[in-house]
PDB file of C-alpha atoms in Angstrom:
ATOM      1  CA  MET A 207      -0.686  -7.496  -6.037  1.00 86.00           C
ATOM      2  CA  LEU A 208       2.292  -8.479  -3.909  1.00 92.00           C
ATOM      3  CA  ILE A 209       2.878  -6.808  -0.544  1.00 90.00           C
ATOM      4  CA  ALA A 210       5.728  -8.178   1.561  1.00 92.00           C
ATOM      5  CA  SER A 211       6.865  -7.282   5.073  1.00 91.00           C
ATOM      6  CA  TYR A 212       9.471  -8.511   7.546  1.00 92.00           C
ATOM      7  CA  ASN A 213      10.147  -7.669  11.188  1.00 90.00           C
ATOM      8  CA  LYS A 214      12.424 -10.153  12.914  1.00 90.00           C
ATOM      9  CA  GLU A 215      12.229  -8.360  16.273  1.00 88.00           C
ATOM     10  CA  GLN A 216       8.451  -8.689  16.444  1.00 87.00           C
ATOM     11  CA  LEU A 217       7.680 -11.865  14.482  1.00 90.00           C
ATOM     12  CA  GLY A 218      10.913 -13.802  14.151  1.00 93.00           C
ATOM     13  CA  ASP A 219      12.357 -14.940  10.833  1.00 94.00           C
ATOM     14  CA  VAL A 220       9.017 -14.780   9.002  1.00 95.00           C
ATOM     15  CA  LEU A 221       8.292 -13.076   5.685  1.00 95.00           C
ATOM     16  CA  LEU A 222       4.634 -12.090   5.330  1.00 95.00           C
ATOM     17  CA  THR A 223       3.169 -11.706   1.851  1.00 95.00           C
ATOM     18  CA  VAL A 224      -0.274 -10.486   0.802  1.00 93.00           C
ATOM     19  CA  VAL A 225      -1.593 -11.169  -2.704  1.00 92.00           C
ATOM     20  CA  ALA A 226      -5.299 -10.314  -2.303  1.00 89.00           C
ATOM     21  CA  PRO A 227      -7.572  -8.513   0.174  1.00 86.00           C
ATOM     22  CA  ASP A 228      -8.634 -10.392   3.293  1.00 85.00           C
ATOM     23  CA  ALA A 229     -11.767 -12.479   2.875  1.00 85.00           C
ATOM     24  CA  ALA A 230     -14.737 -12.563   5.245  1.00 87.00           C
ATOM     25  CA  THR A 231     -13.855 -16.130   6.250  1.00 94.00           C
ATOM     26  CA  GLN A 232     -10.273 -17.331   5.942  1.00 95.00           C
ATOM     27  CA  SER A 233      -8.401 -20.495   6.746  1.00 96.00           C
ATOM     28  CA  CYS A 234      -4.842 -21.720   6.309  1.00 95.00           C
ATOM     29  CA  GLU A 235      -2.784 -24.757   5.421  1.00 95.00           C
ATOM     30  CA  LYS A 236       0.840 -25.450   6.345  1.00 96.00           C
ATOM     31  CA  LYS A 237       3.354 -27.346   4.263  1.00 96.00           C
ATOM     32  CA  GLY A 238       6.916 -27.377   5.523  1.00 95.00           C
ATOM     33  CA  ASP A 239       7.910 -23.838   6.498  1.00 95.00           C
ATOM     34  CA  ILE A 240       5.163 -22.160   4.461  1.00 97.00           C
ATOM     35  CA  VAL A 241       1.617 -21.269   5.504  1.00 97.00           C
ATOM     36  CA  ARG A 242      -0.951 -20.445   2.839  1.00 96.00           C
ATOM     37  CA  ILE A 243      -3.899 -18.222   3.834  1.00 96.00           C
ATOM     38  CA  PHE A 244      -6.997 -18.524   1.660  1.00 95.00           C
ATOM     39  CA  ASP A 245     -10.643 -17.552   1.243  1.00 94.00           C
ATOM     40  CA  VAL A 246     -12.760 -20.452   2.507  1.00 95.00           C
ATOM     41  CA  GLU A 247     -15.617 -19.742   0.092  1.00 93.00           C
ATOM     42  CA  SER A 248     -13.669 -19.268  -3.152  1.00 94.00           C
ATOM     43  CA  GLY A 249     -10.399 -21.011  -2.343  1.00 92.00           C
ATOM     44  CA  GLN A 250      -8.477 -17.938  -3.527  1.00 93.00           C
ATOM     45  CA  THR A 251      -5.081 -17.438  -1.922  1.00 95.00           C
ATOM     46  CA  THR A 252      -4.821 -14.174   0.012  1.00 94.00           C
ATOM     47  CA  GLY A 253      -1.257 -14.576   1.264  1.00 95.00           C
ATOM     48  CA  TYR A 254       1.683 -16.727   2.313  1.00 97.00           C
ATOM     49  CA  ASN A 255       3.823 -16.698   5.448  1.00 97.00           C
ATOM     50  CA  PHE A 256       7.371 -17.958   4.879  1.00 97.00           C
ATOM     51  CA  PHE A 257       9.021 -19.203   8.082  1.00 96.00           C
ATOM     52  CA  ASN A 258      12.836 -19.342   8.257  1.00 96.00           C
ATOM     53  CA  ALA A 259      12.671 -16.829   5.426  1.00 95.00           C
ATOM     54  CA  SER A 260      16.364 -15.909   5.587  1.00 93.00           C
ATOM     55  CA  LYS A 261      17.158 -19.445   4.397  1.00 94.00           C
ATOM     56  CA  ILE A 262      15.123 -18.786   1.241  1.00 95.00           C
ATOM     57  CA  ILE A 263      16.171 -15.251   0.299  1.00 92.00           C
ATOM     58  CA  SER A 264      19.137 -13.135   1.337  1.00 88.00           C
ATOM     59  CA  GLY A 265      19.247  -9.523   2.453  1.00 85.00           C
ATOM     60  CA  LEU A 266      16.579  -9.693   5.164  1.00 88.00           C
ATOM     61  CA  GLU A 267      18.953  -9.011   8.060  1.00 82.00           C
ATOM     62  CA  THR A 268      18.642  -5.233   7.811  1.00 83.00           C
ATOM     63  CA  LYS A 269      14.977  -5.095   6.792  1.00 82.00           C
ATOM     64  CA  LYS A 270      12.116  -3.889   8.970  1.00 82.00           C
ATOM     65  CA  GLY A 271       8.645  -3.201   7.644  1.00 84.00           C
ATOM     66  CA  GLN A 272       7.614  -3.328   4.005  1.00 86.00           C
ATOM     67  CA  ILE A 273      10.011  -4.995   1.568  1.00 87.00           C
ATOM     68  CA  PHE A 274      10.070  -4.513  -2.183  1.00 87.00           C
ATOM     69  CA  LEU A 275      11.034  -7.895  -3.598  1.00 90.00           C
ATOM     70  CA  ASP A 276      13.089  -8.104  -6.777  1.00 89.00           C
ATOM     71  CA  ASN A 277      12.795 -10.728  -9.507  1.00 91.00           C
ATOM     72  CA  GLY A 278      15.468 -12.971  -8.017  1.00 92.00           C
ATOM     73  CA  GLN A 279      13.868 -12.966  -4.576  1.00 93.00           C
ATOM     74  CA  VAL A 280      10.424 -13.746  -5.988  1.00 95.00           C
ATOM     75  CA  ASP A 281      11.929 -16.574  -8.053  1.00 95.00           C
ATOM     76  CA  ALA A 282      13.459 -18.035  -4.868  1.00 95.00           C
ATOM     77  CA  LEU A 283      10.127 -17.805  -3.030  1.00 96.00           C
ATOM     78  CA  ASN A 284       8.327 -19.468  -5.937  1.00 96.00           C
ATOM     79  CA  GLU A 285      10.867 -22.282  -5.920  1.00 96.00           C
ATOM     80  CA  ALA A 286      10.189 -22.773  -2.203  1.00 97.00           C
ATOM     81  CA  LEU A 287       6.443 -22.850  -2.881  1.00 96.00           C
ATOM     82  CA  LYS A 288       6.944 -25.497  -5.556  1.00 96.00           C
ATOM     83  CA  GLU A 289       9.233 -27.612  -3.373  1.00 95.00           C
ATOM     84  CA  ASN A 290       6.617 -27.602  -0.608  1.00 95.00           C
ATOM     85  CA  GLY A 291       3.751 -28.666  -2.858  1.00 94.00           C
ATOM     86  CA  PHE A 292       2.013 -25.363  -3.599  1.00 94.00           C
ATOM     87  CA  SER A 293       0.900 -24.840  -7.194  1.00 88.00           C
ATOM     88  CA  SER A 294       0.381 -21.058  -7.333  1.00 84.00           C
ATOM     89  CA  GLU A 295       3.167 -18.524  -7.829  1.00 88.00           C
ATOM     90  CA  LEU A 296       3.947 -15.020  -6.641  1.00 94.00           C
ATOM     91  CA  VAL A 297       4.200 -12.323  -9.308  1.00 92.00           C
ATOM     92  CA  VAL A 298       6.565  -9.366  -9.047  1.00 89.00           C
ATOM     93  CA  ASP A 299       4.712  -6.072  -8.616  1.00 85.00           C
ATOM     94  CA  ALA A 300       7.216  -3.311  -9.301  1.00 82.00           C
ATOM     95  CA  LYS A 301       4.747  -0.494  -9.985  1.00 88.00           C
ATOM     96  CA  PRO A 302       4.973   2.396  -7.496  1.00 91.00           C
ATOM     97  CA  LYS A 303       2.130   2.434  -4.983  1.00 92.00           C
ATOM     98  CA  PHE A 304       2.596   6.022  -3.792  1.00 95.00           C
ATOM     99  CA  VAL A 305       2.189   8.395  -6.728  1.00 96.00           C
ATOM    100  CA  VAL A 306       1.426  12.031  -7.417  1.00 97.00           C
ATOM    101  CA  GLY A 307      -2.164  12.498  -8.534  1.00 97.00           C
ATOM    102  CA  TYR A 308      -4.203  15.417  -9.834  1.00 97.00           C
ATOM    103  CA  VAL A 309      -7.694  16.130  -8.490  1.00 97.00           C
ATOM    104  CA  GLU A 310      -9.743  16.513 -11.665  1.00 97.00           C
ATOM    105  CA  LYS A 311     -13.086  16.506  -9.882  1.00 96.00           C
ATOM    106  CA  SER A 312     -14.306  16.736  -6.295  1.00 96.00           C
ATOM    107  CA  GLU A 313     -17.999  16.510  -5.468  1.00 94.00           C
ATOM    108  CA  GLU A 314     -19.925  16.201  -2.233  1.00 93.00           C
ATOM    109  CA  HIS A 315     -20.822  12.653  -1.243  1.00 95.00           C
ATOM    110  CA  PRO A 316     -24.600  12.140  -1.664  1.00 91.00           C
ATOM    111  CA  ASP A 317     -24.904  10.460   1.747  1.00 91.00           C
ATOM    112  CA  SER A 318     -22.433  12.399   3.892  1.00 91.00           C
ATOM    113  CA  ASP A 319     -21.945  15.934   5.154  1.00 87.00           C
ATOM    114  CA  HIS A 320     -18.133  15.732   5.116  1.00 91.00           C
ATOM    115  CA  LEU A 321     -17.001  13.178   2.506  1.00 95.00           C
ATOM    116  CA  HIS A 322     -16.124  14.019  -1.098  1.00 96.00           C
ATOM    117  CA  VAL A 323     -16.137  11.768  -4.165  1.00 96.00           C
ATOM    118  CA  THR A 324     -13.100  12.579  -6.274  1.00 97.00           C
ATOM    119  CA  SER A 325     -11.703  11.635  -9.662  1.00 97.00           C
ATOM    120  CA  ILE A 326      -7.907  11.552  -9.514  1.00 97.00           C
ATOM    121  CA  LYS A 327      -5.580  11.387 -12.513  1.00 97.00           C
ATOM    122  CA  VAL A 328      -2.579   9.154 -11.764  1.00 94.00           C
ATOM    123  CA  ASP A 329       0.238   7.461 -13.679  1.00 87.00           C
ATOM    124  CA  ASP A 330      -1.911   4.813 -15.364  1.00 85.00           C
ATOM    125  CA  GLY A 331      -5.379   6.346 -15.644  1.00 91.00           C
ATOM    126  CA  HIS A 332      -7.992   7.696 -13.254  1.00 95.00           C
ATOM    127  CA  LEU A 333      -9.088   6.586  -9.795  1.00 96.00           C
ATOM    128  CA  GLN A 334     -12.327   7.240  -7.948  1.00 97.00           C
ATOM    129  CA  ILE A 335     -11.437   7.921  -4.318  1.00 97.00           C
ATOM    130  CA  VAL A 336     -13.750   8.917  -1.485  1.00 96.00           C
ATOM    131  CA  CYS A 337     -11.938  11.427   0.710  1.00 95.00           C
ATOM    132  CA  GLY A 338     -12.842  12.942   4.076  1.00 92.00           C
ATOM    133  CA  ALA A 339     -10.231  15.708   4.153  1.00 93.00           C
ATOM    134  CA  PRO A 340     -11.764  19.171   4.613  1.00 93.00           C
ATOM    135  CA  ASN A 341      -9.247  20.861   2.302  1.00 95.00           C
ATOM    136  CA  ILE A 342      -9.501  18.728  -0.844  1.00 95.00           C
ATOM    137  CA  GLU A 343     -10.299  20.738  -3.982  1.00 95.00           C
ATOM    138  CA  GLN A 344     -10.255  20.389  -7.734  1.00 96.00           C
ATOM    139  CA  GLY A 345      -6.920  21.340  -9.301  1.00 96.00           C
ATOM    140  CA  GLN A 346      -4.599  20.069  -6.563  1.00 96.00           C
ATOM    141  CA  ASN A 347      -1.554  17.830  -6.896  1.00 97.00           C
ATOM    142  CA  VAL A 348      -1.730  15.291  -4.073  1.00 97.00           C
ATOM    143  CA  VAL A 349      -0.157  12.054  -2.846  1.00 97.00           C
ATOM    144  CA  ILE A 350      -2.149   8.930  -3.675  1.00 97.00           C
ATOM    145  CA  ALA A 351      -1.709   5.590  -1.941  1.00 96.00           C
ATOM    146  CA  LYS A 352      -2.919   3.162  -4.586  1.00 95.00           C
ATOM    147  CA  VAL A 353      -4.505  -0.218  -3.983  1.00 92.00           C
ATOM    148  CA  GLY A 354      -1.706  -2.509  -2.831  1.00 88.00           C
ATOM    149  CA  ALA A 355       0.153   0.181  -0.873  1.00 91.00           C
ATOM    150  CA  MET A 356       1.321  -0.322   2.687  1.00 90.00           C
ATOM    151  CA  MET A 357       1.120   2.863   4.742  1.00 93.00           C
ATOM    152  CA  PRO A 358       4.031   3.687   7.087  1.00 90.00           C
ATOM    153  CA  ASP A 359       1.923   2.506  10.060  1.00 89.00           C
ATOM    154  CA  GLY A 360       1.354  -0.885   8.393  1.00 87.00           C
ATOM    155  CA  THR A 361      -2.183  -0.245   7.111  1.00 91.00           C
ATOM    156  CA  LEU A 362      -2.846  -1.907   3.745  1.00 91.00           C
ATOM    157  CA  ILE A 363      -4.816  -0.102   1.052  1.00 93.00           C
ATOM    158  CA  PHE A 364      -7.524  -2.192  -0.604  1.00 91.00           C
ATOM    159  CA  PRO A 365     -10.628  -1.315  -2.636  1.00 92.00           C
ATOM    160  CA  GLY A 366     -13.509  -0.331  -0.386  1.00 91.00           C
ATOM    161  CA  LYS A 367     -16.821   1.470  -0.026  1.00 91.00           C
ATOM    162  CA  LEU A 368     -17.526   4.590   2.013  1.00 90.00           C
ATOM    163  CA  ARG A 369     -21.220   5.220   2.563  1.00 90.00           C
ATOM    164  CA  GLY A 370     -22.025   3.042  -0.458  1.00 91.00           C
ATOM    165  CA  ILE A 371     -19.563   4.651  -2.904  1.00 95.00           C
ATOM    166  CA  ASP A 372     -16.633   2.646  -4.306  1.00 95.00           C
ATOM    167  CA  SER A 373     -13.174   3.945  -3.440  1.00 97.00           C
ATOM    168  CA  PHE A 374      -9.899   2.771  -4.971  1.00 96.00           C
ATOM    169  CA  GLY A 375      -7.071   4.259  -2.962  1.00 95.00           C
ATOM    170  CA  MET A 376      -6.368   7.003  -0.455  1.00 96.00           C
ATOM    171  CA  VAL A 377      -5.472  10.690  -0.679  1.00 97.00           C
ATOM    172  CA  CYS A 378      -2.751  11.131   1.946  1.00 96.00           C
ATOM    173  CA  SER A 379      -1.873  13.701   4.553  1.00 95.00           C
ATOM    174  CA  ALA A 380       1.714  14.424   5.562  1.00 95.00           C
ATOM    175  CA  ARG A 381       0.922  12.966   8.984  1.00 94.00           C
ATOM    176  CA  GLU A 382      -0.303   9.692   7.470  1.00 94.00           C
ATOM    177  CA  LEU A 383       2.895   9.526   5.401  1.00 95.00           C
ATOM    178  CA  GLN A 384       4.886  10.099   8.619  1.00 94.00           C
ATOM    179  CA  LEU A 385       6.984  12.850   7.069  1.00 94.00           C
ATOM    180  CA  PRO A 386       9.344  14.582   9.524  1.00 93.00           C
ATOM    181  CA  ASN A 387       7.681  17.471  11.417  1.00 92.00           C
ATOM    182  CA  ALA A 388       4.381  16.886   9.594  1.00 93.00           C
ATOM    183  CA  PRO A 389       1.475  18.998  10.917  1.00 90.00           C
ATOM    184  CA  GLN A 390      -0.575  16.965  13.380  1.00 87.00           C
ATOM    185  CA  LYS A 391      -3.932  17.994  11.998  1.00 86.00           C
ATOM    186  CA  ARG A 392      -6.533  16.854   9.509  1.00 87.00           C
ATOM    187  CA  GLY A 393      -6.090  17.642   5.854  1.00 92.00           C
ATOM    188  CA  ILE A 394      -4.380  16.220   2.797  1.00 95.00           C
ATOM    189  CA  MET A 395      -0.938  17.365   1.716  1.00 95.00           C
ATOM    190  CA  VAL A 396      -1.068  19.618  -1.353  1.00 95.00           C
ATOM    191  CA  LEU A 397       2.066  19.485  -3.505  1.00 95.00           C
ATOM    192  CA  ASN A 398       3.786  22.066  -5.678  1.00 93.00           C
ATOM    193  CA  ALA A 399       3.028  20.999  -9.246  1.00 92.00           C
ATOM    194  CA  ASP A 400       6.466  22.076 -10.508  1.00 93.00           C
ATOM    195  CA  ASP A 401       8.287  19.920  -7.952  1.00 93.00           C
ATOM    196  CA  TYR A 402       5.914  16.938  -8.027  1.00 95.00           C
ATOM    197  CA  PRO A 403       4.532  16.273 -11.537  1.00 95.00           C
ATOM    198  CA  VAL A 404       1.374  14.235 -11.988  1.00 95.00           C
ATOM    199  CA  GLY A 405       1.997  10.531 -12.497  1.00 94.00           C
ATOM    200  CA  SER A 406       5.447  10.457 -10.913  1.00 95.00           C
ATOM    201  CA  ALA A 407       6.301   8.150  -8.034  1.00 94.00           C
ATOM    202  CA  PHE A 408       6.146  10.043  -4.748  1.00 95.00           C
ATOM    203  CA  ASP A 409       9.693  10.530  -3.449  1.00 93.00           C
ATOM    204  CA  PHE A 410       9.665  10.183   0.357  1.00 92.00           C
ATOM    205  CA  ASP A 411      13.312  11.256   0.641  1.00 91.00           C
ATOM    206  CA  LYS A 412      12.725  14.407  -1.400  1.00 92.00           C
ATOM    207  CA  ALA A 413       9.633  15.248   0.648  1.00 93.00           C
ATOM    208  CA  ALA A 414      11.425  14.812   3.978  1.00 91.00           C
ATOM    209  CA  HIS A 415      12.479  18.489   3.944  1.00 89.00           C
ATOM    210  CA  LEU A 416       9.014  19.949   3.315  1.00 89.00           C
ATOM    211  CA  PHE A 417       8.268  20.662   6.966  1.00 88.00           C
ATOM    212  CA  GLN A 418      11.749  21.424   8.215  1.00 78.00           C
ATOM    213  CA  THR A 419      11.929  24.275  10.679  1.00 67.00           C
ATOM    214  CA  GLU A 420      14.695  26.821  10.639  1.00 55.00           C
ATOM    215  CA  ALA A 421      17.185  26.547  13.481  1.00 49.00           C
TER     216      ALA A 421
END
């Protein structure tokens, strides 16, 4: 997992990276212009903050929000980690995090009157996802935010439990995806299977017209 974000207006010249879910108890250590965040109990790194990031990698001037780092940028960040005395390395994660999935199964949650436990076919297998949308049904093509995705509002998608059932991702509504003119109501977005085949990366630009209103 490698999630990166940058917002100079809000945070200054700082690149934030996340490599693992937040731990219950975290601490940090600073070496030079890099801060490592880690799980106190296990010692596992959960992220790095790179200060004066534009001196390490180029192309940040026009960025705001999530950034998809290429191999060269990750190599430069790893070199900075090494120069500052950190032993671990970042790994490029180029797999799409928003994909088209197919609802193969949807069953009522055993401990909820509104949640459903679903099995979703995606690009690299199947995901169990607990979903609270009232309109989810077997046989739908839907948008899946996989573990490691950053939602448009900045929310990160990690594995979780809902009422005791494991969930590995999120079935998205058009509102949550912040598509133009998206309906401001509950309910997942159901896709046309011919236009959005199962396993493909979800194309935000292509979907931007879905809720256009005629002039």
